[in-house]
C-alpha atoms as a printed R data frame, in Angstrom:
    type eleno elety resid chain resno       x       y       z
1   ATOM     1    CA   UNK     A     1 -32.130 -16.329   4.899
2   ATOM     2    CA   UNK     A     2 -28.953 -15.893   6.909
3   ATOM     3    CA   UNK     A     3 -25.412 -17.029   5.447
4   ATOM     4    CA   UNK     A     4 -24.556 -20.593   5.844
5   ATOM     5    CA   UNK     A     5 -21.114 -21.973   6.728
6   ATOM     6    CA   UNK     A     6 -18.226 -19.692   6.511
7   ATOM     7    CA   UNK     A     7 -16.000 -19.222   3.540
8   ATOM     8    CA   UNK     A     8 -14.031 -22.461   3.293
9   ATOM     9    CA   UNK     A     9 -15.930 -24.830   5.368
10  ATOM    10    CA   UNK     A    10 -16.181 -28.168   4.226
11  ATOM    11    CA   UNK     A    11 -18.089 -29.399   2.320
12  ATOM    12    CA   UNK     A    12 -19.653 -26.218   0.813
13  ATOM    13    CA   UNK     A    13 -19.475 -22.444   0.908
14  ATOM    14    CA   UNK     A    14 -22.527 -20.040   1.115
15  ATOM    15    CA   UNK     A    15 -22.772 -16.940  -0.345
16  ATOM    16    CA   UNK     A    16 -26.050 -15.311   0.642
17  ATOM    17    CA   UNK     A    17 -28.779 -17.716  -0.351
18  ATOM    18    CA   UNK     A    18 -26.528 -20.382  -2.093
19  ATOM    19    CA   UNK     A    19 -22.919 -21.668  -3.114
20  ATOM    20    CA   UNK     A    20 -20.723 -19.545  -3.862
21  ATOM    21    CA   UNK     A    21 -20.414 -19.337  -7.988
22  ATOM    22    CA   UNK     A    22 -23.986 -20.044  -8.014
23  ATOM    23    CA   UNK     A    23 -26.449 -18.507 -10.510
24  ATOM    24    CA   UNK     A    24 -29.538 -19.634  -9.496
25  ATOM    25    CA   UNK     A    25 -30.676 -19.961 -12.868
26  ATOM    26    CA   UNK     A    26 -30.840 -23.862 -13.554
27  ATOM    27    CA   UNK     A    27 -33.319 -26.029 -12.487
28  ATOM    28    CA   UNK     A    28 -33.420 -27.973  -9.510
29  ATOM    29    CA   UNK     A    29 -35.799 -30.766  -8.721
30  ATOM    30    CA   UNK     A    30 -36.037 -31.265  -5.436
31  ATOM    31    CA   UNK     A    31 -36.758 -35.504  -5.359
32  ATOM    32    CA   UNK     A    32 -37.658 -36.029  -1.642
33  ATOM    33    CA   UNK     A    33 -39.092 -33.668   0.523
34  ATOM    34    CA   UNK     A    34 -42.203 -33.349   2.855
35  ATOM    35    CA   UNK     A    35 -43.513 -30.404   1.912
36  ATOM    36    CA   UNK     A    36 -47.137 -31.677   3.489
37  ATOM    37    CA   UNK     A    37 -44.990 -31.844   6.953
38  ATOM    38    CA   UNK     A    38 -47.226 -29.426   9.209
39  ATOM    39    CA   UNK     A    39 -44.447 -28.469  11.064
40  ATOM    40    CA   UNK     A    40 -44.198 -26.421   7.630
41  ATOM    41    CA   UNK     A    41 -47.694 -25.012   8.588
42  ATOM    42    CA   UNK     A    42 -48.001 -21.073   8.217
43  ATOM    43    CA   UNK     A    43 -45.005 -20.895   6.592
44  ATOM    44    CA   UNK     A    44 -45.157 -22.805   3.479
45  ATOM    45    CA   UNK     A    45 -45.882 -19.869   0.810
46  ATOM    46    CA   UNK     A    46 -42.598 -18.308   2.004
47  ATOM    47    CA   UNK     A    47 -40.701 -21.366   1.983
48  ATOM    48    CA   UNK     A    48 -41.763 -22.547  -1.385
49  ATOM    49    CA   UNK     A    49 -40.508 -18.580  -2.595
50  ATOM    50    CA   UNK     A    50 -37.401 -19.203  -1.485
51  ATOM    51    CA   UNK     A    51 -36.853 -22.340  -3.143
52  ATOM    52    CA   UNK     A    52 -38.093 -21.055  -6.365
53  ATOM    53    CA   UNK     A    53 -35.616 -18.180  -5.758
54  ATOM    54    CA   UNK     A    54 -32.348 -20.640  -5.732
55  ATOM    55    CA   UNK     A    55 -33.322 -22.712  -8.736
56  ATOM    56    CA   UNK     A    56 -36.073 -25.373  -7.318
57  ATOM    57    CA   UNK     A    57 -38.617 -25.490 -10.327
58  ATOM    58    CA   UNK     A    58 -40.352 -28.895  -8.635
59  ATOM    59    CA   UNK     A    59 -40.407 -31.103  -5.058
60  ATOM    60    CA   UNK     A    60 -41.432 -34.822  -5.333
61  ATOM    61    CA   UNK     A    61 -43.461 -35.219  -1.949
62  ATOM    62    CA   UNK     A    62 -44.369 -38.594  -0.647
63  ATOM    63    CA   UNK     A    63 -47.080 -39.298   1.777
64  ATOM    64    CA   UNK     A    64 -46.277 -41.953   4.193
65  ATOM    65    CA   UNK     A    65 -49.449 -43.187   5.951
66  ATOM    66    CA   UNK     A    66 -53.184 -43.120   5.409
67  ATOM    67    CA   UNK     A    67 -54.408 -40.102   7.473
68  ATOM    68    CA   UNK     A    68 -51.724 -37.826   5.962
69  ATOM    69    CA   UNK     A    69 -52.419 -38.400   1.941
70  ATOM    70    CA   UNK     A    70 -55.128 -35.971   1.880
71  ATOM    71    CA   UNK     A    71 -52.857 -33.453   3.370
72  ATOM    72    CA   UNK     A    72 -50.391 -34.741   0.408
73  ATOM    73    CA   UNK     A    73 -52.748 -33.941  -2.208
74  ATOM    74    CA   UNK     A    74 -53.955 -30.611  -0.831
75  ATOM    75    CA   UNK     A    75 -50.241 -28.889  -0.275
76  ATOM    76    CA   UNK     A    76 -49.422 -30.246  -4.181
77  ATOM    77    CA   UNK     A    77 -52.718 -28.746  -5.484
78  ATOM    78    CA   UNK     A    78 -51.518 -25.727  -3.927
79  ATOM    79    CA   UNK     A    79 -48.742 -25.126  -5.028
80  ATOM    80    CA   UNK     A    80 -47.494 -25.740  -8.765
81  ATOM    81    CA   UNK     A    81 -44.919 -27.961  -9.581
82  ATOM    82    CA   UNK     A    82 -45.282 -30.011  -6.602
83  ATOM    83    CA   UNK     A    83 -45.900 -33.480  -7.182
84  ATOM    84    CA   UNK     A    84 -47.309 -36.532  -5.052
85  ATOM    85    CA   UNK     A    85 -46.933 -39.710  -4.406
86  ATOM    86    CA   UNK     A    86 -48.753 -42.167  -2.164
87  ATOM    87    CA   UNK     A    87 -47.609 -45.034   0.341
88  ATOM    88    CA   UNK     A    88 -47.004 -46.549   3.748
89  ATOM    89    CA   UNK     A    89 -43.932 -45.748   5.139
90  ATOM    90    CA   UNK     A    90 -42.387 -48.694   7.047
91  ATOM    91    CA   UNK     A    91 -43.120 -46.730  10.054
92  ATOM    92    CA   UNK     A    92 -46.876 -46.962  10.416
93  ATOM    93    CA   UNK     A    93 -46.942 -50.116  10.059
94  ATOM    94    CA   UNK     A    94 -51.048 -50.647  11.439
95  ATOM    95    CA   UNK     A    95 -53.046 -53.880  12.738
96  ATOM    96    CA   UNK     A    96 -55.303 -53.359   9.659
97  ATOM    97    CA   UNK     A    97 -52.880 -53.356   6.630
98  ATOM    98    CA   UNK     A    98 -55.260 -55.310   4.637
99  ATOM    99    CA   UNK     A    99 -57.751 -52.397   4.817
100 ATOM   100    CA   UNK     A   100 -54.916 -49.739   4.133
101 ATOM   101    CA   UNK     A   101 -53.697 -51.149   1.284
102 ATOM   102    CA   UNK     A   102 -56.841 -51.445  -0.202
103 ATOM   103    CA   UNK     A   103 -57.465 -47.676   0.285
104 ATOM   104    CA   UNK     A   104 -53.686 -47.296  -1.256
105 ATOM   105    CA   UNK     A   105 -55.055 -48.640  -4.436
106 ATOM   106    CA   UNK     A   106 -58.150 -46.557  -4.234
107 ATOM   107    CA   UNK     A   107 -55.629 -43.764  -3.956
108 ATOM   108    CA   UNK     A   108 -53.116 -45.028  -6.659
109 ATOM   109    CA   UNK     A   109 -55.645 -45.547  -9.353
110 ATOM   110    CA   UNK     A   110 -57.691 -42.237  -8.880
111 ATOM   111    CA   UNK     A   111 -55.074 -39.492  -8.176
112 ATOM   112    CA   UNK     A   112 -52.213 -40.244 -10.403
113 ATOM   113    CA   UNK     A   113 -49.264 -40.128  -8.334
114 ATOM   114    CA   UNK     A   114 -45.680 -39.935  -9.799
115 ATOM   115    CA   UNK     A   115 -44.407 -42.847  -8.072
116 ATOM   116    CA   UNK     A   116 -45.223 -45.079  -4.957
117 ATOM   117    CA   UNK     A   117 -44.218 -44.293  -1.889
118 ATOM   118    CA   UNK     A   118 -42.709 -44.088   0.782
119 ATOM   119    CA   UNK     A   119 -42.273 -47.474   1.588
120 ATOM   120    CA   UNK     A   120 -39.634 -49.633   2.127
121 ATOM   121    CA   UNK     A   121 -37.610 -51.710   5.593
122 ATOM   122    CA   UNK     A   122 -36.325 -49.535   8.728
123 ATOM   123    CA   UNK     A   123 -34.691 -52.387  10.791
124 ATOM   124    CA   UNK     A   124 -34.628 -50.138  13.738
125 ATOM   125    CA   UNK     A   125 -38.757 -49.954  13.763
126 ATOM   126    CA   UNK     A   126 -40.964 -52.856  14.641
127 ATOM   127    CA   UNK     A   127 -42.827 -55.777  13.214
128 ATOM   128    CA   UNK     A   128 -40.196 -56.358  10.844
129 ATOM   129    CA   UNK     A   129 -42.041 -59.320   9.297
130 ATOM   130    CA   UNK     A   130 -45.298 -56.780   8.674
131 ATOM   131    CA   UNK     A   131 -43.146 -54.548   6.941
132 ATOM   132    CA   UNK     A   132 -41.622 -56.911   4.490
133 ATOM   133    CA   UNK     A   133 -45.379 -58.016   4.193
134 ATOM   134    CA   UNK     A   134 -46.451 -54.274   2.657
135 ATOM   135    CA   UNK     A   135 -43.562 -53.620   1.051
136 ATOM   136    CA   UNK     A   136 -44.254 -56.760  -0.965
137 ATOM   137    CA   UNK     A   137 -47.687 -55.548  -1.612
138 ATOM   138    CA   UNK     A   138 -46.442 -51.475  -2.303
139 ATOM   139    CA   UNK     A   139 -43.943 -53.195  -5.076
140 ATOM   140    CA   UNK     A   140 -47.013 -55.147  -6.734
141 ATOM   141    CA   UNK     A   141 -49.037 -52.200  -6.636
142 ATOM   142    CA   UNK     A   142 -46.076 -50.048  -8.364
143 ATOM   143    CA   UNK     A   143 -45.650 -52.482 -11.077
144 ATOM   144    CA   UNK     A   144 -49.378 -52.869 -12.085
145 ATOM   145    CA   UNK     A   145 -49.475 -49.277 -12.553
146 ATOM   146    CA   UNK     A   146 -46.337 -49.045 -14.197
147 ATOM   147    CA   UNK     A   147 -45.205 -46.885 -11.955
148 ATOM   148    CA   UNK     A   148 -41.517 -45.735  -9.650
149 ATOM   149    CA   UNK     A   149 -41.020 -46.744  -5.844
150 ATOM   150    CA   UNK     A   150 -39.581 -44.408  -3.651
151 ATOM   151    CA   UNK     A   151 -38.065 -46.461  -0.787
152 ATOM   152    CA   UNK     A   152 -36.770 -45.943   2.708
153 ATOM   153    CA   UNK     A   153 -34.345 -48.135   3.600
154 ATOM   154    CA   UNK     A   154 -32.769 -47.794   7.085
155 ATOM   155    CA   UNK     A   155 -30.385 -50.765   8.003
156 ATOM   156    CA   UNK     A   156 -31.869 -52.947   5.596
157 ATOM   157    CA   UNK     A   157 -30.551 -52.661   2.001
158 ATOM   158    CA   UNK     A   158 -30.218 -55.973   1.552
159 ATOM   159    CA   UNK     A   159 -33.578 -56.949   2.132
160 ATOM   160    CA   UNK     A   160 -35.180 -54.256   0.087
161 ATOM   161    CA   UNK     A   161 -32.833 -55.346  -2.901
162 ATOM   162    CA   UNK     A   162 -33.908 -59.406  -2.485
163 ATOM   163    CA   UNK     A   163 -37.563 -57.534  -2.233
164 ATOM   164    CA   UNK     A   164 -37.404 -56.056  -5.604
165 ATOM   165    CA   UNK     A   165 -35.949 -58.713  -7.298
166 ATOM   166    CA   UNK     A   166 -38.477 -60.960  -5.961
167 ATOM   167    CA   UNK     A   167 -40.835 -58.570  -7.392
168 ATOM   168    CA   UNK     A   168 -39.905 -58.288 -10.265
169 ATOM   169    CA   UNK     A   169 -40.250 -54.544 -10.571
170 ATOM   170    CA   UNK     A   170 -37.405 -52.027 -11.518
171 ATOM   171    CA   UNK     A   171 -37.562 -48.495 -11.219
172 ATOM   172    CA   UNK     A   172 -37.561 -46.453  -8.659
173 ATOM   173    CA   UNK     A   173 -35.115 -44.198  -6.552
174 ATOM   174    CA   UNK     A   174 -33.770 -45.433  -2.755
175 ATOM   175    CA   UNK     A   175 -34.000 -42.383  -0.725
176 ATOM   176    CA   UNK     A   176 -31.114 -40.809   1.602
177 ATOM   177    CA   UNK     A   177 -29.122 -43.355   0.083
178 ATOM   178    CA   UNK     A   178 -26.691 -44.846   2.893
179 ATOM   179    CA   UNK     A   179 -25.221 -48.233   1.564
180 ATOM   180    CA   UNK     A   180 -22.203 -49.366   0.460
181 ATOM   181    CA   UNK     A   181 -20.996 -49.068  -2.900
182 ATOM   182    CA   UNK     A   182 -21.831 -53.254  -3.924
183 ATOM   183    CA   UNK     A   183 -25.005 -52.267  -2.550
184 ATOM   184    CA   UNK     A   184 -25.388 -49.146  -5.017
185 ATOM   185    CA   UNK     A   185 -24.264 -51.753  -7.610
186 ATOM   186    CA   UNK     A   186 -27.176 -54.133  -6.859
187 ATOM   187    CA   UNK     A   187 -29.393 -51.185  -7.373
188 ATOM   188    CA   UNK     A   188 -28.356 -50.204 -10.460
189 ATOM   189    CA   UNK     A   189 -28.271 -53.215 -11.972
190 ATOM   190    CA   UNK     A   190 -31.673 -53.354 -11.447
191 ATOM   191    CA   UNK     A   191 -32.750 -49.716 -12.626
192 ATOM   192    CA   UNK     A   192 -32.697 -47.824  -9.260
193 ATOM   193    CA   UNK     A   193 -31.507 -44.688  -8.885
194 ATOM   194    CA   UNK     A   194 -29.685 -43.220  -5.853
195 ATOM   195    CA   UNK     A   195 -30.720 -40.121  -4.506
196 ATOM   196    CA   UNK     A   196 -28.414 -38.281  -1.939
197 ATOM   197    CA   UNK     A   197 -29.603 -35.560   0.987
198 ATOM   198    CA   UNK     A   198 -28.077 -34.095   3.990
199 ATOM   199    CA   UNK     A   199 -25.943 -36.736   4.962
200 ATOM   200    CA   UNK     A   200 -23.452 -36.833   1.825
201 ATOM   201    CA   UNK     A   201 -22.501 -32.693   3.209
202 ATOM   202    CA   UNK     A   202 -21.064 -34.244   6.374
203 ATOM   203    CA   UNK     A   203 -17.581 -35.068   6.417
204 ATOM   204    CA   UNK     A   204 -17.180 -38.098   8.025
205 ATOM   205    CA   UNK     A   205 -19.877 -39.428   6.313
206 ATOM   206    CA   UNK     A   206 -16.993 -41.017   3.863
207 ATOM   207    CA   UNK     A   207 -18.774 -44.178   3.107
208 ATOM   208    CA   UNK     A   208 -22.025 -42.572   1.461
209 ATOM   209    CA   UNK     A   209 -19.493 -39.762  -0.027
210 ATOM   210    CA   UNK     A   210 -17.429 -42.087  -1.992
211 ATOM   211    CA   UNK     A   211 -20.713 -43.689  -3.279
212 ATOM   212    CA   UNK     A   212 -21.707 -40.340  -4.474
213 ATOM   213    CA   UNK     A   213 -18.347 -39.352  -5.902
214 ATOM   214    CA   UNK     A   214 -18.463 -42.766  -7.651
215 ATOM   215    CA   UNK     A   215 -22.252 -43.140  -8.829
216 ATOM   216    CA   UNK     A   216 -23.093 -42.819 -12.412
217 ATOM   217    CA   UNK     A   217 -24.225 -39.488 -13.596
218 ATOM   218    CA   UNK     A   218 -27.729 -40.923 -15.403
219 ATOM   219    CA   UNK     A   219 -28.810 -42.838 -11.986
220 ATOM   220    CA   UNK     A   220 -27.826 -40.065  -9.095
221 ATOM   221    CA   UNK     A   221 -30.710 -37.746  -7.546
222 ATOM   222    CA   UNK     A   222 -31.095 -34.979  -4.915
223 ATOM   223    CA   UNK     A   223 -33.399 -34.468  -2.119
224 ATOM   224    CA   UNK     A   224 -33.500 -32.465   1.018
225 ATOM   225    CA   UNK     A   225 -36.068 -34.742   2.916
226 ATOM   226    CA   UNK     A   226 -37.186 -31.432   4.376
227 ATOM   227    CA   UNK     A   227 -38.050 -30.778   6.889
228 ATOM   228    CA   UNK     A   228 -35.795 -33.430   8.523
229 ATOM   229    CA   UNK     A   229 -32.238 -33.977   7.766
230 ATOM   230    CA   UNK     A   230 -30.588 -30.588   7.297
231 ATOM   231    CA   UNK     A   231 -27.226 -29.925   5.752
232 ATOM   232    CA   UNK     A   232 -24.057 -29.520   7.330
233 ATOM   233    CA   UNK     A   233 -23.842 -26.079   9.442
234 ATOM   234    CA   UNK     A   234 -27.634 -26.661   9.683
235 ATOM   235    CA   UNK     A   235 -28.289 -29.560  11.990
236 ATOM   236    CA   UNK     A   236 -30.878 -28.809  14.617
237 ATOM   237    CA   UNK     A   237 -32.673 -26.414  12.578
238 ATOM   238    CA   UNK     A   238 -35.870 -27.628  10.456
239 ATOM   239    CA   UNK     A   239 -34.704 -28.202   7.122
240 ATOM   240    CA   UNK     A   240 -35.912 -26.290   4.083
241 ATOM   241    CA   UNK     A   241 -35.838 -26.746   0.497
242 ATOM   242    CA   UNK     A   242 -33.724 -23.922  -0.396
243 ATOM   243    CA   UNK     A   243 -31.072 -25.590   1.834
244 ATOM   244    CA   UNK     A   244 -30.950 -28.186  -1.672
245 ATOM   245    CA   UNK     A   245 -27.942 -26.187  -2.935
246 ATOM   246    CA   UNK     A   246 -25.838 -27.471  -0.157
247 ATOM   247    CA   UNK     A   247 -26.114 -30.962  -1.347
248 ATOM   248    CA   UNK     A   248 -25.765 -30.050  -4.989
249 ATOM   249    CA   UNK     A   249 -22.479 -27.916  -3.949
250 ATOM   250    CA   UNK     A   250 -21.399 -31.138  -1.766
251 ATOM   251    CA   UNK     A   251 -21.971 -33.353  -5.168
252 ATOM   252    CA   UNK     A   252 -20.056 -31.028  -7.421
253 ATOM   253    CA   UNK     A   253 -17.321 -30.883  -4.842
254 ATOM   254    CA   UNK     A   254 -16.894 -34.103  -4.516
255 ATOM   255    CA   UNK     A   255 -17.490 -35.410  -8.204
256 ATOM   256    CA   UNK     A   256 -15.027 -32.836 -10.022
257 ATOM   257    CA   UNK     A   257 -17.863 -30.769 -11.409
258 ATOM   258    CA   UNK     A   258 -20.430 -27.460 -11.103
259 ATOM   259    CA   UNK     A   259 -22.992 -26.632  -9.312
260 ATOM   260    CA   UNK     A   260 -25.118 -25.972 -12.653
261 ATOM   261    CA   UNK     A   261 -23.740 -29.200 -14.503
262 ATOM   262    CA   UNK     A   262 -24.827 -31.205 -11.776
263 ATOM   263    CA   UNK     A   263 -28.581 -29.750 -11.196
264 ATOM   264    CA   UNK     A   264 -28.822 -29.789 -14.907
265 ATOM   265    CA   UNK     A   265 -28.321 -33.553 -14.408
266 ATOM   266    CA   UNK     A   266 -30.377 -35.027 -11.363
267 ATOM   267    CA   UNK     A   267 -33.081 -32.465 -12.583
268 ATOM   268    CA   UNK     A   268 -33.030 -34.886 -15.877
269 ATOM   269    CA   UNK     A   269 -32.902 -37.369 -14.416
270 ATOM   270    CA   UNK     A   270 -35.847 -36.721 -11.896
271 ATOM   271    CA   UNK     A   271 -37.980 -35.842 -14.796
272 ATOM   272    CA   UNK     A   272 -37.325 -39.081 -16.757
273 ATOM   273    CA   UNK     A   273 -37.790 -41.134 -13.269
274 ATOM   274    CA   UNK     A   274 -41.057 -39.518 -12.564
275 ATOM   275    CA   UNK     A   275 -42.158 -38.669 -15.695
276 ATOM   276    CA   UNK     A   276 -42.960 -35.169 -14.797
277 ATOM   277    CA   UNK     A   277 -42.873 -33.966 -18.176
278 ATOM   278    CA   UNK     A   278 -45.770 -35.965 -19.430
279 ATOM   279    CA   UNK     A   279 -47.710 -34.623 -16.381
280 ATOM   280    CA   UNK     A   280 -50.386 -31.342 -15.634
281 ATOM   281    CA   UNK     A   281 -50.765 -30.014 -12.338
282 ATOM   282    CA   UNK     A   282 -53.911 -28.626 -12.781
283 ATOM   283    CA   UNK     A   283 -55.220 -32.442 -14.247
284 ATOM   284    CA   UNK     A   284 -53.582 -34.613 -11.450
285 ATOM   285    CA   UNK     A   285 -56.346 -36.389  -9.279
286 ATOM   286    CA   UNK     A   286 -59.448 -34.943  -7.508
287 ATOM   287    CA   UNK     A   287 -59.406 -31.848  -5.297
288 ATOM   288    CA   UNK     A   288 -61.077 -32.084  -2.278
């Protein structure tokens, strides 16, 4: 893996396959990231290598529609420590919901997931009304199996916030977190934690960087959303989850602390929110 940004670069500085100062010897968990993504196809073994090799010791992967979760399952049977969830992502929305939700409980119930998800509002897609429709459902679903959301939320905070607190269910994480700081206030008050990607390493991002400077240390997470959503110095190249110790150097940086502290933390806090520690690989779900 080639150097990243040069020496002094805001917001981070690479030193061969991480920050500089980094010892690659604390755990990372990586809490969003499409591993399943074919576009990681041929490639995967390697990539998952290199994660181990900077400190990733698990990847929360979400499937977001129907046709993909038996992809989900398959890469996360493949490869330890990676674990699924299932949902339908605000983007594929479908004219038969009713029959895709069913199937999500199917799902739900038989293969264990660690959370629900992705769901969640994306203003900027259609059939705005639908969404909000299986949203409402993908909340009920969570809370009858007692289980986390993972949410996309994409011009819409609001609305997923009056969502959950219509449905009554409170825990979860709000992906590539984007909102203001009340909104990050809403969502903590009702158990969500915030988990920051690519976006927080760009400067001018200052909005979602004073959120993350300003977050509390028990409710803050870290994704890459691989293979989308690179780092600073990386945009236009597919993202990888190695590429997670940019963010954690952008967190550190701009919350006064390390690199190690810091993936110490959101790796904590990952494992409380997902339970990961209560969980086998080798006894999650059904192969195929």
């Amino acid at each position: 893996m080639s150097p990243g940004p040069a020496p002094g670069a805001d917001p981070y500085r690479w030193q061969g396959d991480g920050p500089a100062g980094y010892s690659g010897q604390v755990e990372i968990i990586d809490a969003h990231v499409h591993f399943d993504d074919p576009r990681f196809d041929g490639r995967r073994r390697g990539l998952w290598e290199e994660a181990r090799n900077v400190g990733v010791r698990a990847m929360v992967v979400p499937g977001v529609a129907t046709p993909d979760w038996p992809r989900t399952r398959t890469v996360c049977a493949l490869f330890p420590s990676c674990h699924p969830c299932y949902g339908i992502h605000p983007w594929h929305v479908r004219q038969h919901a009713e029959r895709e939700l069913a199937l999500l409980e199917e799902w739900v119930a038989r293969e264990r997931p660690v959370a629900v998800g992705e769901c969640g509002l994306d203003r900027l897609r259609p059939a705005f009304e639908r969404q909000v429709e299986l949203f409402r459902a993908q909340i009920a679903l969570a809370r009858a199996h007692a289980l986390p959301l993972v949410i996309h939320a994409v011009r819409a905070l609001d609305e997923v916030i009056a969502e959950l607190r219509r449905g009554g269910h409170h825990e979860g994480m709000v992906h590539a977190f984007a909102g203001s700081r009340e909104q990050a206030r809403r969502l903590l008050d009702l158990g969500f934690a915030l988990s920051f990607g690519g976006a927080v390493t760009r400067e001018r991002n200052t909005r979602v960087r004073g959120v993350a400077a300003w977050a509390p240390d028990d409710a803050i997470l870290v994704e890459t959303d691989a293979p989308d959503l690179p780092p600073e110095g990386r945009r236009g190249e597919l993202n990888r989850p190695a590429w997670i110790t940019g963010v954690l150097a952008t967190l550190a940086l701009l919350r006064d602390g390390t690199v190690e502290a810091l993936a110490h933390r959101t790796a904590g806090n990952a494992r409380r929110l997902f339970r990961l520690d209560a969980r086998d690989h080798s006894s999650r779900g059904s192969s195929l």
